[in-house]
PDB file of N, CA and C in Angstrom:
ATOM      1  N   MET A   1       0.854  -1.176   0.000  1.00  0.00           N
ATOM      2  CA  MET A   1       0.000   0.000   0.000  1.00  0.00           C
ATOM      3  C   MET A   1       0.900   1.240   0.000  1.00  0.00           C
ATOM      4  N   THR A   2       0.616   2.173  -0.869  1.00  0.00           N
ATOM      5  CA  THR A   2       1.446   3.371  -0.956  1.00  0.00           C
ATOM      6  C   THR A   2       1.161   4.318   0.200  1.00  0.00           C
ATOM      7  N   ARG A   3       2.068   5.265   0.376  1.00  0.00           N
ATOM      8  CA  ARG A   3       1.923   6.263   1.447  1.00  0.00           C
ATOM      9  C   ARG A   3       0.645   7.092   1.251  1.00  0.00           C
ATOM     10  N   GLN A   4       0.349   7.442   0.014  1.00  0.00           N
ATOM     11  CA  GLN A   4      -0.852   8.215  -0.304  1.00  0.00           C
ATOM     12  C   GLN A   4      -2.117   7.438   0.068  1.00  0.00           C
ATOM     13  N   GLN A   5      -2.141   6.149  -0.249  1.00  0.00           N
ATOM     14  CA  GLN A   5      -3.299   5.317   0.085  1.00  0.00           C
ATOM     15  C   GLN A   5      -3.459   5.175   1.600  1.00  0.00           C
ATOM     16  N   LEU A   6      -2.333   5.045   2.307  1.00  0.00           N
ATOM     17  CA  LEU A   6      -2.390   4.947   3.769  1.00  0.00           C
ATOM     18  C   LEU A   6      -2.950   6.221   4.390  1.00  0.00           C
ATOM     19  N   LYS A   7      -2.516   7.371   3.876  1.00  0.00           N
ATOM     20  CA  LYS A   7      -3.036   8.643   4.396  1.00  0.00           C
ATOM     21  C   LYS A   7      -4.535   8.763   4.150  1.00  0.00           C
ATOM     22  N   LYS A   8      -4.952   8.406   2.948  1.00  0.00           N
ATOM     23  CA  LYS A   8      -6.379   8.476   2.615  1.00  0.00           C
ATOM     24  C   LYS A   8      -7.180   7.538   3.508  1.00  0.00           C
ATOM     25  N   ARG A   9      -6.683   6.326   3.678  1.00  0.00           N
ATOM     26  CA  ARG A   9      -7.355   5.332   4.534  1.00  0.00           C
ATOM     27  C   ARG A   9      -7.406   5.818   5.989  1.00  0.00           C
ATOM     28  N   TYR A  10      -6.319   6.433   6.443  1.00  0.00           N
ATOM     29  CA  TYR A  10      -6.255   6.979   7.804  1.00  0.00           C
ATOM     30  C   TYR A  10      -7.354   8.026   8.016  1.00  0.00           C
ATOM     31  N   TRP A  11      -7.487   8.951   7.095  1.00  0.00           N
ATOM     32  CA  TRP A  11      -8.477  10.018   7.258  1.00  0.00           C
ATOM     33  C   TRP A  11      -9.910   9.514   7.107  1.00  0.00           C
ATOM     34  N   ILE A  12     -10.129   8.622   6.161  1.00  0.00           N
ATOM     35  CA  ILE A  12     -11.492   8.108   5.950  1.00  0.00           C
ATOM     36  C   ILE A  12     -11.952   7.289   7.152  1.00  0.00           C
ATOM     37  N   PHE A  13     -11.128   6.335   7.573  1.00  0.00           N
ATOM     38  CA  PHE A  13     -11.530   5.495   8.702  1.00  0.00           C
ATOM     39  C   PHE A  13     -11.612   6.306   9.992  1.00  0.00           C
ATOM     40  N   GLY A  14     -10.733   7.277  10.158  1.00  0.00           N
ATOM     41  CA  GLY A  14     -10.790   8.122  11.357  1.00  0.00           C
ATOM     42  C   GLY A  14     -12.058   8.963  11.408  1.00  0.00           C
ATOM     43  N   GLY A  15     -12.402   9.577  10.286  1.00  0.00           N
ATOM     44  CA  GLY A  15     -13.595  10.415  10.240  1.00  0.00           C
ATOM     45  C   GLY A  15     -14.888   9.623  10.376  1.00  0.00           C
ATOM     46  N   VAL A  16     -14.984   8.543   9.623  1.00  0.00           N
ATOM     47  CA  VAL A  16     -16.195   7.717   9.688  1.00  0.00           C
ATOM     48  C   VAL A  16     -16.309   7.049  11.058  1.00  0.00           C
ATOM     49  N   GLY A  17     -15.190   6.591  11.604  1.00  0.00           N
ATOM     50  CA  GLY A  17     -15.202   5.957  12.915  1.00  0.00           C
ATOM     51  C   GLY A  17     -15.647   6.899  14.012  1.00  0.00           C
ATOM     52  N   THR A  18     -15.166   8.127  13.963  1.00  0.00           N
ATOM     53  CA  THR A  18     -15.573   9.125  14.946  1.00  0.00           C
ATOM     54  C   THR A  18     -17.056   9.441  14.820  1.00  0.00           C
ATOM     55  N   GLY A  19     -17.529   9.573  13.595  1.00  0.00           N
ATOM     56  CA  GLY A  19     -18.950   9.847  13.375  1.00  0.00           C
ATOM     57  C   GLY A  19     -19.837   8.716  13.858  1.00  0.00           C
ATOM     58  N   LEU A  20     -19.452   7.479  13.555  1.00  0.00           N
ATOM     59  CA  LEU A  20     -20.251   6.330  13.992  1.00  0.00           C
ATOM     60  C   LEU A  20     -20.242   6.184  15.510  1.00  0.00           C
ATOM     61  N   LEU A  21     -19.104   6.427  16.119  1.00  0.00           N
ATOM     62  CA  LEU A  21     -19.020   6.337  17.573  1.00  0.00           C
ATOM     63  C   LEU A  21     -19.922   7.374  18.230  1.00  0.00           C
ATOM     64  N   GLY A  22     -19.870   8.597  17.767  1.00  0.00           N
ATOM     65  CA  GLY A  22     -20.724   9.649  18.321  1.00  0.00           C
ATOM     66  C   GLY A  22     -22.198   9.381  18.086  1.00  0.00           C
ATOM     67  N   PHE A  23     -22.535   8.955  16.880  1.00  0.00           N
ATOM     68  CA  PHE A  23     -23.929   8.661  16.576  1.00  0.00           C
ATOM     69  C   PHE A  23     -24.438   7.488  17.403  1.00  0.00           C
ATOM     70  N   GLY A  24     -23.596   6.469  17.566  1.00  0.00           N
ATOM     71  CA  GLY A  24     -23.982   5.307  18.365  1.00  0.00           C
ATOM     72  C   GLY A  24     -24.204   5.664  19.826  1.00  0.00           C
ATOM     73  N   LEU A  25     -23.344   6.524  20.371  1.00  0.00           N
ATOM     74  CA  LEU A  25     -23.526   6.953  21.761  1.00  0.00           C
ATOM     75  C   LEU A  25     -24.814   7.755  21.928  1.00  0.00           C
ATOM     76  N   SER A  26     -25.101   8.617  20.978  1.00  0.00           N
ATOM     77  CA  SER A  26     -26.348   9.389  21.029  1.00  0.00           C
ATOM     78  C   SER A  26     -27.563   8.477  20.941  1.00  0.00           C
ATOM     79  N   ALA A  27     -27.489   7.491  20.046  1.00  0.00           N
ATOM     80  CA  ALA A  27     -28.599   6.552  19.906  1.00  0.00           C
ATOM     81  C   ALA A  27     -28.770   5.701  21.160  1.00  0.00           C
ATOM     82  N   LEU A  28     -27.677   5.378  21.829  1.00  0.00           N
ATOM     83  CA  LEU A  28     -27.749   4.601  23.062  1.00  0.00           C
ATOM     84  C   LEU A  28     -28.472   5.381  24.152  1.00  0.00           C
ATOM     85  N   VAL A  29     -28.160   6.662  24.257  1.00  0.00           N
ATOM     86  CA  VAL A  29     -28.852   7.505  25.237  1.00  0.00           C
ATOM     87  C   VAL A  29     -30.336   7.605  24.907  1.00  0.00           C
ATOM     88  N   GLU A  30     -30.648   7.753  23.632  1.00  0.00           N
ATOM     89  CA  GLU A  30     -32.057   7.828  23.230  1.00  0.00           C
ATOM     90  C   GLU A  30     -32.798   6.523  23.519  1.00  0.00           C
ATOM     91  N   SER A  31     -32.133   5.391  23.359  1.00  0.00           N
ATOM     92  CA  SER A  31     -32.800   4.127  23.683  1.00  0.00           C
ATOM     93  C   SER A  31     -33.054   4.017  25.178  1.00  0.00           C
ATOM     94  N   GLY A  32     -32.191   4.614  25.990  1.00  0.00           N
ATOM     95  CA  GLY A  32     -32.453   4.677  27.427  1.00  0.00           C
ATOM     96  C   GLY A  32     -33.676   5.517  27.736  1.00  0.00           C
ATOM     97  N   PHE A  33     -33.825   6.619  27.030  1.00  0.00           N
ATOM     98  CA  PHE A  33     -35.026   7.447  27.206  1.00  0.00           C
ATOM     99  C   PHE A  33     -36.279   6.687  26.772  1.00  0.00           C
ATOM    100  N   LEU A  34     -36.147   5.901  25.696  1.00  0.00           N
ATOM    101  CA  LEU A  34     -37.289   5.090  25.240  1.00  0.00           C
ATOM    102  C   LEU A  34     -37.725   4.108  26.323  1.00  0.00           C
ATOM    103  N   LYS A  35     -36.744   3.508  26.984  1.00  0.00           N
ATOM    104  CA  LYS A  35     -37.054   2.505  27.999  1.00  0.00           C
ATOM    105  C   LYS A  35     -37.915   3.092  29.117  1.00  0.00           C
ATOM    106  N   TYR A  36     -37.602   4.307  29.518  1.00  0.00           N
ATOM    107  CA  TYR A  36     -38.308   4.906  30.647  1.00  0.00           C
ATOM    108  C   TYR A  36     -39.482   5.790  30.237  1.00  0.00           C
ATOM    109  N   SER A  37     -39.816   5.796  28.954  1.00  0.00           N
ATOM    110  CA  SER A  37     -40.984   6.552  28.510  1.00  0.00           C
ATOM    111  C   SER A  37     -42.134   5.617  28.140  1.00  0.00           C
ATOM    112  N   ASN A  38     -42.108   4.423  28.693  1.00  0.00           N
ATOM    113  CA  ASN A  38     -43.163   3.421  28.483  1.00  0.00           C
ATOM    114  C   ASN A  38     -43.337   3.009  27.023  1.00  0.00           C
ATOM    115  N   ALA A  39     -42.247   2.996  26.280  1.00  0.00           N
ATOM    116  CA  ALA A  39     -42.286   2.487  24.903  1.00  0.00           C
ATOM    117  C   ALA A  39     -42.332   0.963  24.972  1.00  0.00           C
ATOM    118  N   PRO A  40     -42.814   0.317  23.917  1.00  0.00           N
ATOM    119  CA  PRO A  40     -42.815  -1.153  23.913  1.00  0.00           C
ATOM    120  C   PRO A  40     -41.393  -1.703  24.109  1.00  0.00           C
ATOM    121  N   THR A  41     -41.304  -2.830  24.780  1.00  0.00           N
ATOM    122  CA  THR A  41     -39.999  -3.408  25.106  1.00  0.00           C
ATOM    123  C   THR A  41     -39.157  -3.659  23.854  1.00  0.00           C
ATOM    124  N   TRP A  42     -39.772  -4.200  22.796  1.00  0.00           N
ATOM    125  CA  TRP A  42     -39.012  -4.521  21.595  1.00  0.00           C
ATOM    126  C   TRP A  42     -38.367  -3.270  21.003  1.00  0.00           C
ATOM    127  N   GLN A  43     -39.012  -2.125  21.178  1.00  0.00           N
ATOM    128  CA  GLN A  43     -38.517  -0.887  20.557  1.00  0.00           C
ATOM    129  C   GLN A  43     -37.192  -0.442  21.185  1.00  0.00           C
ATOM    130  N   TRP A  44     -37.136  -0.381  22.511  1.00  0.00           N
ATOM    131  CA  TRP A  44     -35.898   0.082  23.122  1.00  0.00           C
ATOM    132  C   TRP A  44     -34.806  -0.978  23.101  1.00  0.00           C
ATOM    133  N   VAL A  45     -35.192  -2.274  23.050  1.00  0.00           N
ATOM    134  CA  VAL A  45     -34.187  -3.334  22.943  1.00  0.00           C
ATOM    135  C   VAL A  45     -33.520  -3.290  21.565  1.00  0.00           C
ATOM    136  N   VAL A  46     -34.315  -3.149  20.529  1.00  0.00           N
ATOM    137  CA  VAL A  46     -33.758  -3.066  19.169  1.00  0.00           C
ATOM    138  C   VAL A  46     -32.912  -1.797  19.016  1.00  0.00           C
ATOM    139  N   ALA A  47     -33.412  -0.679  19.529  1.00  0.00           N
ATOM    140  CA  ALA A  47     -32.652   0.577  19.434  1.00  0.00           C
ATOM    141  C   ALA A  47     -31.326   0.471  20.183  1.00  0.00           C
ATOM    142  N   GLY A  48     -31.349  -0.110  21.355  1.00  0.00           N
ATOM    143  CA  GLY A  48     -30.117  -0.271  22.128  1.00  0.00           C
ATOM    144  C   GLY A  48     -29.129  -1.199  21.457  1.00  0.00           C
ATOM    145  N   THR A  49     -29.627  -2.294  20.894  1.00  0.00           N
ATOM    146  CA  THR A  49     -28.754  -3.252  20.221  1.00  0.00           C
ATOM    147  C   THR A  49     -28.109  -2.638  18.984  1.00  0.00           C
ATOM    148  N   LEU A  50     -28.899  -1.928  18.200  1.00  0.00           N
ATOM    149  CA  LEU A  50     -28.342  -1.280  16.999  1.00  0.00           C
ATOM    150  C   LEU A  50     -27.342  -0.189  17.371  1.00  0.00           C
ATOM    151  N   SER A  51     -27.626   0.542  18.443  1.00  0.00           N
ATOM    152  CA  SER A  51     -26.688   1.593  18.842  1.00  0.00           C
ATOM    153  C   SER A  51     -25.374   0.989  19.335  1.00  0.00           C
ATOM    154  N   LEU A  52     -25.428  -0.137  20.036  1.00  0.00           N
ATOM    155  CA  LEU A  52     -24.189  -0.804  20.444  1.00  0.00           C
ATOM    156  C   LEU A  52     -23.405  -1.310  19.242  1.00  0.00           C
ATOM    157  N   ALA A  53     -24.103  -1.785  18.225  1.00  0.00           N
ATOM    158  CA  ALA A  53     -23.428  -2.221  16.997  1.00  0.00           C
ATOM    159  C   ALA A  53     -22.735  -1.038  16.321  1.00  0.00           C
ATOM    160  N   LEU A  54     -23.389   0.118  16.313  1.00  0.00           N
ATOM    161  CA  LEU A  54     -22.773   1.317  15.732  1.00  0.00           C
ATOM    162  C   LEU A  54     -21.535   1.736  16.522  1.00  0.00           C
ATOM    163  N   ILE A  55     -21.624   1.669  17.838  1.00  0.00           N
ATOM    164  CA  ILE A  55     -20.485   2.040  18.677  1.00  0.00           C
ATOM    165  C   ILE A  55     -19.296   1.122  18.389  1.00  0.00           C
ATOM    166  N   MET A  56     -19.540  -0.176  18.338  1.00  0.00           N
ATOM    167  CA  MET A  56     -18.455  -1.121  18.104  1.00  0.00           C
ATOM    168  C   MET A  56     -17.864  -0.964  16.698  1.00  0.00           C
ATOM    169  N   THR A  57     -18.693  -0.664  15.715  1.00  0.00           N
ATOM    170  CA  THR A  57     -18.189  -0.419  14.366  1.00  0.00           C
ATOM    171  C   THR A  57     -17.303   0.823  14.350  1.00  0.00           C
ATOM    172  N   GLY A  58     -17.743   1.874  15.037  1.00  0.00           N
ATOM    173  CA  GLY A  58     -16.937   3.089  15.119  1.00  0.00           C
ATOM    174  C   GLY A  58     -15.601   2.851  15.795  1.00  0.00           C
ATOM    175  N   VAL A  59     -15.599   2.073  16.871  1.00  0.00           N
ATOM    176  CA  VAL A  59     -14.350   1.762  17.569  1.00  0.00           C
ATOM    177  C   VAL A  59     -13.420   0.957  16.656  1.00  0.00           C
ATOM    178  N   ASN A  60     -13.966  -0.015  15.942  1.00  0.00           N
ATOM    179  CA  ASN A  60     -13.143  -0.807  15.021  1.00  0.00           C
ATOM    180  C   ASN A  60     -12.562   0.058  13.903  1.00  0.00           C
ATOM    181  N   PHE A  61     -13.341   0.990  13.395  1.00  0.00           N
ATOM    182  CA  PHE A  61     -12.830   1.904  12.369  1.00  0.00           C
ATOM    183  C   PHE A  61     -11.708   2.775  12.937  1.00  0.00           C
ATOM    184  N   LEU A  62     -11.856   3.217  14.167  1.00  0.00           N
ATOM    185  CA  LEU A  62     -10.800   4.024  14.783  1.00  0.00           C
ATOM    186  C   LEU A  62      -9.527   3.209  14.978  1.00  0.00           C
ATOM    187  N   PHE A  63      -9.659   1.933  15.329  1.00  0.00           N
ATOM    188  CA  PHE A  63      -8.482   1.074  15.431  1.00  0.00           C
ATOM    189  C   PHE A  63      -7.794   0.917  14.079  1.00  0.00           C
ATOM    190  N   GLU A  64      -8.566   0.780  13.022  1.00  0.00           N
ATOM    191  CA  GLU A  64      -7.980   0.676  11.679  1.00  0.00           C
ATOM    192  C   GLU A  64      -7.257   1.967  11.308  1.00  0.00           C
ATOM    193  N   SER A  65      -7.840   3.096  11.660  1.00  0.00           N
ATOM    194  CA  SER A  65      -7.198   4.383  11.413  1.00  0.00           C
ATOM    195  C   SER A  65      -5.872   4.476  12.166  1.00  0.00           C
ATOM    196  N   PHE A  66      -5.871   4.012  13.403  1.00  0.00           N
ATOM    197  CA  PHE A  66      -4.652   4.040  14.207  1.00  0.00           C
ATOM    198  C   PHE A  66      -3.593   3.110  13.622  1.00  0.00           C
ATOM    199  N   ARG A  67      -4.018   1.960  13.102  1.00  0.00           N
ATOM    200  CA  ARG A  67      -3.087   1.025  12.469  1.00  0.00           C
ATOM    201  C   ARG A  67      -2.413   1.669  11.252  1.00  0.00           C
ATOM    202  N   CYS A  68      -3.207   2.412  10.472  1.00  0.00           N
ATOM    203  CA  CYS A  68      -2.637   3.116   9.317  1.00  0.00           C
ATOM    204  C   CYS A  68      -1.660   4.192   9.762  1.00  0.00           C
ATOM    205  N   LYS A  69      -1.986   4.873  10.850  1.00  0.00           N
ATOM    206  CA  LYS A  69      -1.086   5.914  11.367  1.00  0.00           C
ATOM    207  C   LYS A  69       0.229   5.305  11.825  1.00  0.00           C
ATOM    208  N   LEU A  70       0.169   4.140  12.466  1.00  0.00           N
ATOM    209  CA  LEU A  70       1.395   3.476  12.898  1.00  0.00           C
ATOM    210  C   LEU A  70       2.245   3.065  11.695  1.00  0.00           C
ATOM    211  N   LYS A  71       1.596   2.589  10.630  1.00  0.00           N
ATOM    212  CA  LYS A  71       2.340   2.227   9.419  1.00  0.00           C
ATOM    213  C   LYS A  71       3.011   3.449   8.803  1.00  0.00           C
ATOM    214  N   LEU A  72       2.292   4.585   8.807  1.00  0.00           N
ATOM    215  CA  LEU A  72       2.886   5.818   8.278  1.00  0.00           C
ATOM    216  C   LEU A  72       4.071   6.251   9.112  1.00  0.00           C
ATOM    217  N   ALA A  73       3.965   6.141  10.428  1.00  0.00           N
ATOM    218  CA  ALA A  73       5.058   6.531  11.306  1.00  0.00           C
ATOM    219  C   ALA A  73       6.246   5.588  11.124  1.00  0.00           C
ATOM    220  N   LYS A  74       5.981   4.318  10.874  1.00  0.00           N
ATOM    221  CA  LYS A  74       7.058   3.348  10.665  1.00  0.00           C
ATOM    222  C   LYS A  74       7.813   3.649   9.381  1.00  0.00           C
ATOM    223  N   GLU A  75       7.101   4.122   8.359  1.00  0.00           N
ATOM    224  CA  GLU A  75       7.747   4.471   7.088  1.00  0.00           C
ATOM    225  C   GLU A  75       8.646   5.688   7.242  1.00  0.00           C
ATOM    226  N   ASP A  76       8.293   6.585   8.149  1.00  0.00           N
ATOM    227  CA  ASP A  76       9.094   7.802   8.349  1.00  0.00           C
ATOM    228  C   ASP A  76      10.430   7.516   9.028  1.00  0.00           C
ATOM    229  N   MET A  77      10.527   6.383   9.699  1.00  0.00           N
ATOM    230  CA  MET A  77      11.770   6.062  10.428  1.00  0.00           C
ATOM    231  C   MET A  77      12.859   5.649   9.496  1.00  0.00           C
TER     232      MET A  77
END
């Protein structure tokens, strides 16, 4: 993988990962509000599960971004 591709991958995965993590955390809080607003059980369970999936996807994307950054730093040595 070229240096240019690594930089592009670093920025894309970092940006998307941060966005997914933030969105997932917001959705998790909203599913908590659903639970205590007498919404049907299936509704807040599905919302919570999907928000946790978004959070984990965002974290994995951030790890990939960090891996690309480490490769870039290794090339500079």
